[in-house]
Amino acid sequence: MPELPEVEVTRRSFADAILGARVTGLRLGKPLRWPLGVDPETLLGARVGTVQRRGKYLWLPLEGAGGLLLHLGMSGSLAFLDTTPAPGAHDHFDLHTEHGLLRLTDPRRFGAVVWAAGLDAEPVATLLGGLGLEPFDARFDGLHLHARLSGRRVAIKQALLAGDIVVGAGNIYACEALFMAGIDPRLPAGKLSRPRADRLAMAVRGVLGQALEAGGTTLRDFRDAHGVAGSFQMQAQVYGREGEACRRCGTAIRRIVQGQRSTFFCPSCQKR
DNA sequence: CTGGGCTCCTGTCAGC
DNA sequence: TGCTGACAGGAGCCCA
């Protein structure tokens, strides 16, 4: 579910509210992707610092007690609640604080909550270590993109999704960015020309920025920590539109499979 | 190093 | 109505 815009929208929706609150309790539901990695008791009383985002991960610092790395996987969402409803079947992590309850709901359980002593401590250092640049980092541009793609034979779509060059674009936004840049998703990454790399870098930033403004994409169940849905799905040009007319040229949008993921594109607007 | 495929898990929907 | 298979917003891991 959540790509960079959804994760960032989520972060913004509760970071201020939880800042400075002491941890008063912790409840674990069914196992998530990895074990928490710490005795929950040791986190009691710690103050929550400023929630940060790196790629699609959130880092929740606990002053004097390390911090928690959160990932929403495919189906995760966070809620920040004034009350304490009985946990549902898919509520697998509760962090009770003086300011409210932070609850992770994740039906598929590909998400994770992992403790580490710090951002540079294991296992967090390894998880974050291989990540590419943030899309809004000034260092991320066509030059960087072009250099990192050179010699690679994978399809450009898969190179974007891999997250080791630039983070944040998942299946929806990778498709949308390639449409915006007019690039065929099957193009071998190393064959992207420098001018087109410029366009693609701009498009990645542009699409993620638009999605952020729209509050993210709510295909089915994405909500921010206060239950607000996103609306970027209304602006999608290709994602989920197989067989429908391209909004730019009218050609039928195609769906193909790359690396076991659906790719949507306009065969006429997007060139090799 | 690179690329490709598999895997984790549950829910939903289309088709028969 | 019930069953089956395809598919779903991620990404770590293993193997060639």
Coordinates of N, CA and C in Angstrom, one line a residue, chain A residues 66-263:
Chain A
G66 N 16.9 4.1 22.6 CA 17.0 3.7 21.2 C 15.8 4.3 20.4
G67 N 15.2 3.4 19.6 CA 14.0 3.9 18.8 C 13.4 2.7 18.1
L68 N 12.3 3.0 17.4 CA 11.6 2.0 16.7 C 11.5 2.3 15.2
L69 N 11.9 1.3 14.4 CA 11.8 1.5 13.0 C 10.5 0.8 12.5
L70 N 9.7 1.6 11.8 CA 8.4 1.0 11.4 C 8.3 1.0 9.9
H71 N 7.7 -0.1 9.4 CA 7.5 -0.2 7.9 C 6.0 -0.7 7.8
L72 N 5.3 -0.1 6.8 CA 3.9 -0.4 6.6 C 3.7 -1.6 5.6
G73 N 4.8 -2.0 5.0 CA 4.6 -3.2 4.1 C 3.6 -2.9 3.0
M74 N 2.8 -3.9 2.6 CA 1.8 -3.7 1.5 C 0.5 -3.2 2.1
S75 N 0.1 -3.6 3.3 CA -1.2 -3.3 3.7 C -1.3 -2.6 5.1
G76 N -0.2 -2.0 5.5 CA -0.2 -1.4 6.9 C -0.6 0.0 6.9
S77 N -1.2 0.4 8.0 CA -1.5 1.8 8.3 C -1.4 2.1 9.8
L78 N -1.1 3.3 10.1 CA -1.0 3.7 11.5 C -2.2 4.6 11.9
A79 N -2.6 4.4 13.1 CA -3.7 5.3 13.6 C -3.2 5.9 14.9
F80 N -3.5 7.2 15.2 CA -3.1 7.8 16.5 C -4.5 8.1 17.1
L81 N -4.8 7.4 18.2 CA -6.1 7.5 18.8 C -6.1 8.1 20.2
D82 N -7.2 8.8 20.5 CA -7.5 9.3 21.8 C -8.0 8.2 22.8
T83 N -8.7 7.3 22.2 CA -9.3 6.2 23.0 C -8.5 4.9 22.8
T84 N -8.9 3.9 23.4 CA -8.3 2.6 23.3 C -9.3 1.5 22.9
P85 N -9.7 1.5 21.6 CA -10.6 0.4 21.2 C -10.0 -0.9 21.3
A86 N -10.8 -1.9 21.6 CA -10.3 -3.3 21.6 C -9.6 -3.6 20.3
P87 N -8.4 -4.2 20.4 CA -7.7 -4.5 19.1 C -8.5 -5.4 18.2
G88 N -8.5 -5.1 16.9 CA -9.1 -6.0 15.9 C -8.1 -7.1 15.5
A89 N -8.6 -7.9 14.6 CA -7.9 -9.1 14.2 C -6.5 -8.7 13.5
H90 N -6.5 -7.5 13.0 CA -5.3 -7.1 12.2 C -4.5 -6.0 12.9
D91 N -4.8 -5.7 14.1 CA -4.1 -4.7 14.9 C -2.9 -5.4 15.6
H92 N -1.7 -5.3 15.1 CA -0.6 -6.1 15.6 C 0.4 -5.4 16.4
F93 N 0.3 -4.1 16.6 CA 1.2 -3.4 17.4 C 0.5 -2.1 18.0
D94 N 0.6 -2.0 19.3 CA 0.1 -0.8 20.0 C 1.2 -0.2 20.8
L95 N 1.4 1.1 20.6 CA 2.3 1.9 21.5 C 1.4 2.9 22.3
H96 N 1.2 2.6 23.5 CA 0.5 3.5 24.4 C 1.4 4.6 24.9
T97 N 0.9 5.8 24.7 CA 1.7 7.0 25.2 C 0.8 7.9 26.0
E98 N 1.4 8.9 26.7 CA 0.6 9.8 27.4 C -0.3 10.7 26.5
H99 N 0.0 10.8 25.3 CA -0.8 11.6 24.3 C -1.7 10.8 23.5
G100 N -1.7 9.5 23.5 CA -2.6 8.7 22.7 C -2.0 7.4 22.4
L101 N -2.7 6.6 21.6 CA -2.3 5.3 21.2 C -1.9 5.2 19.8
L102 N -0.7 4.8 19.5 CA -0.3 4.6 18.1 C -0.5 3.2 17.8
R103 N -1.3 2.9 16.8 CA -1.7 1.5 16.5 C -1.4 1.2 15.1
L104 N -0.7 0.1 14.9 CA -0.4 -0.4 13.5 C -1.4 -1.5 13.1
T105 N -2.1 -1.3 12.1 CA -3.0 -2.3 11.5 C -2.5 -2.8 10.2
D106 N -2.3 -4.1 10.1 CA -1.7 -4.6 8.9 C -2.1 -6.1 8.6
P107 N -3.2 -6.2 7.8 CA -3.7 -7.5 7.5 C -2.7 -8.5 7.0
R108 N -1.9 -8.1 6.0 CA -1.0 -9.0 5.4 C 0.3 -9.3 6.2
R109 N 0.6 -8.4 7.2 CA 1.7 -8.5 8.1 C 3.1 -8.6 7.3
F110 N 3.2 -7.8 6.3 CA 4.5 -7.6 5.6 C 5.2 -6.5 6.3
G111 N 4.5 -5.8 7.1 CA 5.1 -4.6 7.8 C 6.0 -5.0 8.9
A112 N 6.6 -4.0 9.6 CA 7.5 -4.4 10.6 C 7.6 -3.3 11.7
V113 N 7.9 -3.7 12.9 CA 8.3 -2.7 14.0 C 9.5 -3.4 14.6
V114 N 10.6 -2.7 14.5 CA 11.9 -3.2 15.0 C 12.6 -2.2 15.8
W115 N 13.1 -2.7 17.0 CA 13.8 -1.8 17.9 C 15.3 -1.8 17.5
A116 N 15.9 -0.7 17.7 CA 17.4 -0.6 17.6 C 17.9 0.5 18.5
A117 N 19.1 0.4 18.9 CA 19.7 1.4 19.9 C 19.9 2.7 19.2
G118 N 19.9 2.8 17.9 CA 20.0 4.0 17.2 C 19.9 3.8 15.7
L119 N 19.9 4.9 14.9 CA 19.8 4.7 13.5 C 21.0 4.0 12.9
D120 N 22.2 4.1 13.6 CA 23.4 3.5 13.0 C 23.6 2.1 13.7
A121 N 22.7 1.7 14.5 CA 22.8 0.4 15.1 C 22.0 -0.7 14.4
E122 N 22.5 -1.9 14.5 CA 21.8 -3.0 13.8 C 20.5 -3.3 14.6
P123 N 19.5 -3.8 13.8 CA 19.5 -4.1 12.4 C 19.1 -3.0 11.5
V124 N 18.8 -1.8 12.1 CA 18.4 -0.7 11.3 C 19.4 -0.2 10.3
A125 N 20.7 -0.2 10.8 CA 21.7 0.3 9.9 C 21.8 -0.4 8.6
T126 N 21.6 -1.7 8.7 CA 21.6 -2.6 7.5 C 20.4 -2.3 6.6
L127 N 19.3 -2.2 7.3 CA 18.0 -2.0 6.5 C 18.0 -0.7 5.7
L128 N 18.6 0.3 6.4 CA 18.6 1.6 5.7 C 19.8 1.9 4.9
G129 N 20.8 1.1 5.2 CA 22.1 1.3 4.5 C 22.1 1.2 3.0
G130 N 21.3 0.3 2.5 CA 21.3 0.1 1.0 C 20.4 1.1 0.3
L131 N 19.8 2.0 1.0 CA 18.8 2.8 0.3 C 19.4 3.9 -0.6
G132 N 18.7 4.2 -1.6 CA 19.2 5.3 -2.5 C 18.9 6.6 -2.0
L133 N 19.0 7.7 -2.8 CA 18.8 9.0 -2.4 C 17.3 9.3 -2.2
E134 N 17.0 10.2 -1.3 CA 15.7 10.7 -1.2 C 15.4 11.5 -2.4
P135 N 14.1 11.4 -3.0 CA 13.8 12.1 -4.2 C 13.9 13.6 -4.2
F136 N 13.7 14.1 -3.0 CA 13.8 15.6 -2.8 C 15.1 16.1 -2.4
D137 N 16.1 15.2 -2.3 CA 17.4 15.5 -2.0 C 18.0 16.3 -3.2
A138 N 18.7 17.4 -3.0 CA 19.2 18.1 -4.1 C 20.2 17.3 -5.0
R139 N 20.8 16.3 -4.3 CA 21.8 15.5 -5.1 C 21.1 14.5 -6.1
F140 N 19.8 14.4 -5.9 CA 19.1 13.5 -6.8 C 18.7 14.3 -8.1
D141 N 19.3 14.0 -9.2 CA 19.0 14.7 -10.4 C 19.3 13.7 -11.6
G142 N 19.2 14.3 -12.8 CA 19.4 13.4 -14.0 C 20.8 12.9 -14.1
L143 N 21.7 13.7 -13.6 CA 23.2 13.3 -13.7 C 23.4 12.0 -12.8
H144 N 22.9 12.1 -11.6 CA 23.0 11.0 -10.7 C 22.3 9.8 -11.2
L145 N 21.0 10.0 -11.6 CA 20.2 8.9 -12.1 C 20.9 8.2 -13.3
H146 N 21.4 9.0 -14.2 CA 22.0 8.5 -15.4 C 23.3 7.7 -15.0
A147 N 24.1 8.2 -14.1 CA 25.3 7.5 -13.7 C 25.0 6.2 -13.1
R148 N 24.0 6.2 -12.2 CA 23.7 5.0 -11.5 C 23.0 3.9 -12.4
L149 N 22.4 4.3 -13.5 CA 21.7 3.4 -14.4 C 22.7 2.8 -15.4
S150 N 23.8 3.4 -15.6 CA 24.7 3.0 -16.7 C 25.1 1.6 -16.5
G151 N 25.1 0.8 -17.6 CA 25.5 -0.5 -17.6 C 24.5 -1.5 -17.1
R152 N 23.4 -1.0 -16.5 CA 22.3 -1.9 -16.0 C 21.4 -2.4 -17.1
R153 N 21.1 -3.7 -17.1 CA 20.2 -4.2 -18.2 C 18.8 -4.3 -17.7
V154 N 18.5 -4.2 -16.5 CA 17.2 -4.4 -16.0 C 16.3 -3.3 -16.6
A155 N 15.0 -3.6 -16.7 CA 14.1 -2.6 -17.2 C 14.0 -1.4 -16.3
I156 N 13.9 -0.2 -16.9 CA 13.9 1.0 -16.1 C 12.9 1.0 -15.0
K157 N 11.8 0.4 -15.2 CA 10.7 0.4 -14.2 C 11.2 -0.3 -13.0
Q158 N 11.9 -1.5 -13.2 CA 12.4 -2.3 -12.1 C 13.5 -1.6 -11.3
A159 N 14.3 -0.9 -12.1 CA 15.4 -0.1 -11.5 C 14.9 1.0 -10.5
L160 N 13.8 1.6 -10.9 CA 13.2 2.6 -10.1 C 12.6 2.0 -8.8
L161 N 11.9 0.8 -9.0 CA 11.3 0.1 -7.9 C 12.3 -0.4 -6.9
A162 N 13.5 -0.7 -7.3 CA 14.5 -1.4 -6.4 C 14.9 -0.5 -5.2
G163 N 14.8 0.8 -5.4 CA 15.1 1.7 -4.3 C 16.5 1.9 -3.9
D164 N 17.4 1.4 -4.7 CA 18.8 1.5 -4.3 C 19.4 2.8 -5.1
I165 N 18.7 3.3 -6.0 CA 19.1 4.6 -6.6 C 18.4 5.8 -6.1
V166 N 17.0 5.6 -6.1 CA 16.2 6.7 -5.5 C 15.1 5.9 -4.7
V167 N 14.7 6.4 -3.5 CA 13.7 5.7 -2.8 C 12.3 6.3 -3.0
G168 N 11.3 5.6 -2.6 CA 10.0 6.2 -2.5 C 9.0 5.9 -3.5
A169 N 9.5 5.6 -4.8 CA 8.5 5.3 -5.8 C 8.2 3.8 -5.8
G170 N 7.0 3.5 -5.5 CA 6.6 2.1 -5.5 C 5.9 1.8 -6.8
N171 N 5.0 0.8 -6.9 CA 4.5 0.4 -8.1 C 3.6 1.5 -8.8
I172 N 2.8 2.2 -8.0 CA 2.0 3.2 -8.6 C 2.8 4.4 -9.2
Y173 N 3.7 4.9 -8.3 CA 4.4 6.1 -8.7 C 5.5 5.9 -9.7
A174 N 6.1 4.7 -9.7 CA 7.0 4.3 -10.8 C 6.3 4.4 -12.1
C175 N 5.2 3.8 -12.2 CA 4.4 3.8 -13.5 C 4.0 5.2 -13.8
E176 N 3.6 6.0 -12.9 CA 3.1 7.3 -13.2 C 4.3 8.2 -13.6
A177 N 5.5 8.0 -13.0 CA 6.6 8.9 -13.3 C 7.1 8.5 -14.7
L178 N 7.1 7.3 -15.1 CA 7.5 6.9 -16.4 C 6.6 7.4 -17.5
F179 N 5.3 7.5 -17.1 CA 4.4 8.1 -18.1 C 4.6 9.6 -18.2
M180 N 4.8 10.2 -17.1 CA 5.1 11.7 -17.1 C 6.3 12.0 -17.9
A181 N 7.3 11.1 -17.9 CA 8.6 11.3 -18.6 C 8.5 10.8 -20.0
G182 N 7.5 10.1 -20.4 CA 7.3 9.6 -21.7 C 8.3 8.4 -22.0
I183 N 8.6 7.6 -21.0 CA 9.5 6.5 -21.2 C 8.9 5.2 -21.1
D184 N 9.2 4.3 -22.0 CA 8.6 2.9 -22.0 C 9.2 2.2 -20.8
P185 N 8.4 1.6 -19.9 CA 8.9 1.0 -18.7 C 9.8 -0.2 -19.0
R186 N 9.8 -0.8 -20.2 CA 10.6 -1.9 -20.5 C 12.0 -1.5 -21.0
L187 N 12.3 -0.2 -21.2 CA 13.6 0.2 -21.6 C 14.7 -0.2 -20.7
P188 N 15.7 -0.9 -21.3 CA 16.8 -1.3 -20.4 C 17.4 0.0 -19.7
A189 N 17.6 -0.1 -18.4 CA 18.0 1.1 -17.6 C 19.2 1.8 -18.2
G190 N 20.2 1.0 -18.6 CA 21.4 1.6 -19.1 C 21.3 2.3 -20.4
K191 N 20.2 2.2 -21.1 CA 20.0 2.8 -22.4 C 19.3 4.2 -22.3
L192 N 19.0 4.6 -21.1 CA 18.3 5.8 -20.9 C 19.3 7.0 -21.2
S193 N 19.0 7.8 -22.1 CA 19.9 8.9 -22.5 C 19.9 9.9 -21.3
R194 N 20.9 10.8 -21.4 CA 21.1 11.8 -20.3 C 19.9 12.7 -20.3
P195 N 19.5 13.3 -21.4 CA 18.3 14.2 -21.4 C 17.1 13.5 -20.8
R196 N 16.9 12.3 -21.1 CA 15.7 11.6 -20.6 C 15.9 11.3 -19.2
A197 N 17.1 11.1 -18.7 CA 17.3 10.9 -17.3 C 16.9 12.2 -16.5
D198 N 17.2 13.3 -17.1 CA 16.8 14.6 -16.5 C 15.3 14.6 -16.4
R199 N 14.6 14.2 -17.5 CA 13.2 14.2 -17.4 C 12.6 13.3 -16.4
L200 N 13.3 12.1 -16.3 CA 12.8 11.1 -15.4 C 13.0 11.5 -13.9
A201 N 14.1 12.1 -13.7 CA 14.3 12.6 -12.3 C 13.3 13.6 -11.9
M202 N 13.0 14.5 -12.8 CA 12.0 15.5 -12.6 C 10.6 14.9 -12.4
A203 N 10.4 13.9 -13.2 CA 9.0 13.2 -13.1 C 8.9 12.5 -11.8
V204 N 9.9 11.8 -11.3 CA 9.8 11.1 -10.1 C 9.5 12.1 -9.0
R205 N 10.2 13.2 -9.0 CA 10.0 14.3 -8.0 C 8.6 14.9 -8.1
G206 N 8.2 15.1 -9.4 CA 6.9 15.7 -9.7 C 5.8 14.9 -9.2
V207 N 5.8 13.6 -9.5 CA 4.7 12.7 -9.2 C 4.6 12.5 -7.7
L208 N 5.8 12.3 -7.0 CA 5.7 12.1 -5.6 C 5.2 13.4 -4.9
G209 N 5.7 14.6 -5.4 CA 5.2 15.8 -4.9 C 3.7 16.0 -5.0
Q210 N 3.2 15.7 -6.2 CA 1.7 15.8 -6.4 C 1.0 14.9 -5.5
A211 N 1.5 13.7 -5.3 CA 0.8 12.7 -4.5 C 0.8 13.2 -3.0
L212 N 1.9 13.8 -2.6 CA 2.0 14.3 -1.3 C 0.9 15.4 -1.0
E213 N 0.8 16.3 -2.0 CA -0.2 17.3 -1.9 C -1.6 16.8 -1.8
A214 N -1.8 15.6 -2.5 CA -3.1 15.0 -2.6 C -3.4 14.1 -1.4
G215 N -2.4 14.1 -0.5 CA -2.6 13.3 0.7 C -2.4 11.8 0.5
G216 N -1.7 11.5 -0.6 CA -1.4 10.1 -1.0 C -2.5 9.5 -1.8
T217 N -2.4 8.2 -2.1 CA -3.3 7.4 -2.9 C -4.1 6.5 -2.0
T218 N -5.4 6.5 -2.1 CA -6.2 5.5 -1.3 C -6.9 4.7 -2.4
L219 N -6.3 3.5 -2.6 CA -7.0 2.6 -3.6 C -8.1 1.8 -2.9
R220 N -7.8 1.5 -1.6 CA -8.7 0.7 -0.9 C -8.8 1.1 0.6
D221 N -7.7 1.1 1.2 CA -7.8 1.3 2.7 C -6.7 2.2 3.3
F222 N -6.0 2.9 2.4 CA -5.0 3.9 3.1 C -5.7 5.0 3.8
R223 N -5.2 5.2 5.0 CA -5.7 6.4 5.8 C -4.5 6.9 6.5
D224 N -4.5 8.2 6.8 CA -3.4 8.8 7.6 C -3.8 8.4 9.1
A225 N -2.9 8.9 10.0 CA -3.1 8.5 11.4 C -4.4 9.1 12.0
H226 N -5.1 10.0 11.3 CA -6.4 10.5 11.8 C -7.5 10.0 11.0
G227 N -7.3 9.0 10.1 CA -8.3 8.4 9.3 C -8.7 9.1 8.0
V228 N -7.9 10.1 7.6 CA -8.1 10.8 6.4 C -7.6 10.1 5.2
A229 N -8.4 9.9 4.2 CA -8.0 9.2 2.9 C -7.3 10.1 2.0
G230 N -6.5 9.6 1.1 CA -5.8 10.4 0.0 C -6.7 10.5 -1.2
S231 N -6.2 11.3 -2.2 CA -7.0 11.4 -3.4 C -6.2 11.3 -4.7
F232 N -5.0 11.0 -4.6 CA -4.2 10.9 -5.8 C -4.7 10.0 -6.8
Q233 N -5.4 8.9 -6.4 CA -6.0 8.0 -7.4 C -6.8 8.7 -8.4
M234 N -7.4 9.8 -8.1 CA -8.2 10.5 -9.1 C -7.3 11.1 -10.2
Q235 N -6.1 11.3 -9.9 CA -5.2 11.9 -10.9 C -4.3 10.9 -11.6
A236 N -4.4 9.6 -11.3 CA -3.6 8.6 -11.9 C -3.8 8.6 -13.4
Q237 N -2.7 8.6 -14.2 CA -2.8 8.7 -15.6 C -2.8 7.2 -16.2
V238 N -2.1 6.3 -15.6 CA -2.0 5.0 -16.1 C -2.3 3.9 -15.1
Y239 N -1.9 4.1 -13.8 CA -2.0 3.0 -12.9 C -3.4 2.5 -12.7
G240 N -3.6 1.2 -12.9 CA -5.0 0.6 -12.7 C -5.9 0.9 -13.8
R241 N -5.4 1.5 -15.0 CA -6.3 1.9 -16.0 C -6.2 1.0 -17.3
E242 N -5.9 -0.2 -17.1 CA -5.7 -1.1 -18.3 C -7.0 -1.1 -19.2
G243 N -6.8 -0.9 -20.5 CA -7.9 -0.9 -21.4 C -8.6 0.5 -21.5
E244 N -8.4 1.4 -20.6 CA -9.0 2.7 -20.7 C -8.2 3.6 -21.6
A245 N -8.8 4.7 -22.0 CA -8.1 5.6 -22.9 C -7.1 6.4 -22.2
C246 N -5.9 6.5 -22.9 CA -4.9 7.4 -22.3 C -5.5 8.8 -22.3
R247 N -5.3 9.5 -21.2 CA -5.8 10.9 -21.0 C -5.2 11.9 -22.0
R248 N -4.0 11.5 -22.5 CA -3.3 12.4 -23.4 C -3.5 12.2 -24.8
C249 N -3.6 10.9 -25.2 CA -3.7 10.6 -26.7 C -4.8 9.7 -27.0
G250 N -5.5 9.1 -26.0 CA -6.6 8.2 -26.3 C -6.3 6.8 -26.6
T251 N -5.1 6.4 -26.7 CA -4.7 5.0 -26.9 C -5.0 4.2 -25.7
A252 N -5.4 2.9 -25.9 CA -5.7 2.1 -24.7 C -4.5 1.8 -23.8
I253 N -4.6 2.0 -22.6 CA -3.5 1.8 -21.6 C -3.3 0.3 -21.6
R254 N -2.0 -0.1 -21.5 CA -1.7 -1.5 -21.5 C -1.2 -1.9 -20.1
R255 N -1.4 -3.2 -19.8 CA -0.8 -3.8 -18.6 C 0.1 -4.9 -18.9
I256 N 1.3 -4.9 -18.4 CA 2.2 -6.0 -18.5 C 2.7 -6.4 -17.2
V257 N 3.5 -7.5 -17.1 CA 4.0 -7.9 -15.8 C 5.6 -7.8 -15.9
Q258 N 6.1 -7.2 -14.9 CA 7.6 -7.1 -14.8 C 8.0 -7.4 -13.4
G259 N 8.8 -8.4 -13.3 CA 9.2 -8.9 -11.9 C 8.0 -9.2 -11.0
Q260 N 7.1 -9.8 -11.5 CA 5.9 -10.2 -10.8 C 5.0 -9.1 -10.3
R261 N 5.3 -7.9 -10.9 CA 4.4 -6.7 -10.6 C 3.8 -6.2 -11.8
S262 N 2.6 -5.7 -11.7 CA 1.9 -5.1 -12.8 C 2.5 -3.8 -13.2
T263 N 2.6 -3.6 -14.5 CA 3.1 -2.3 -15.0 C 2.0 -1.8 -15.9

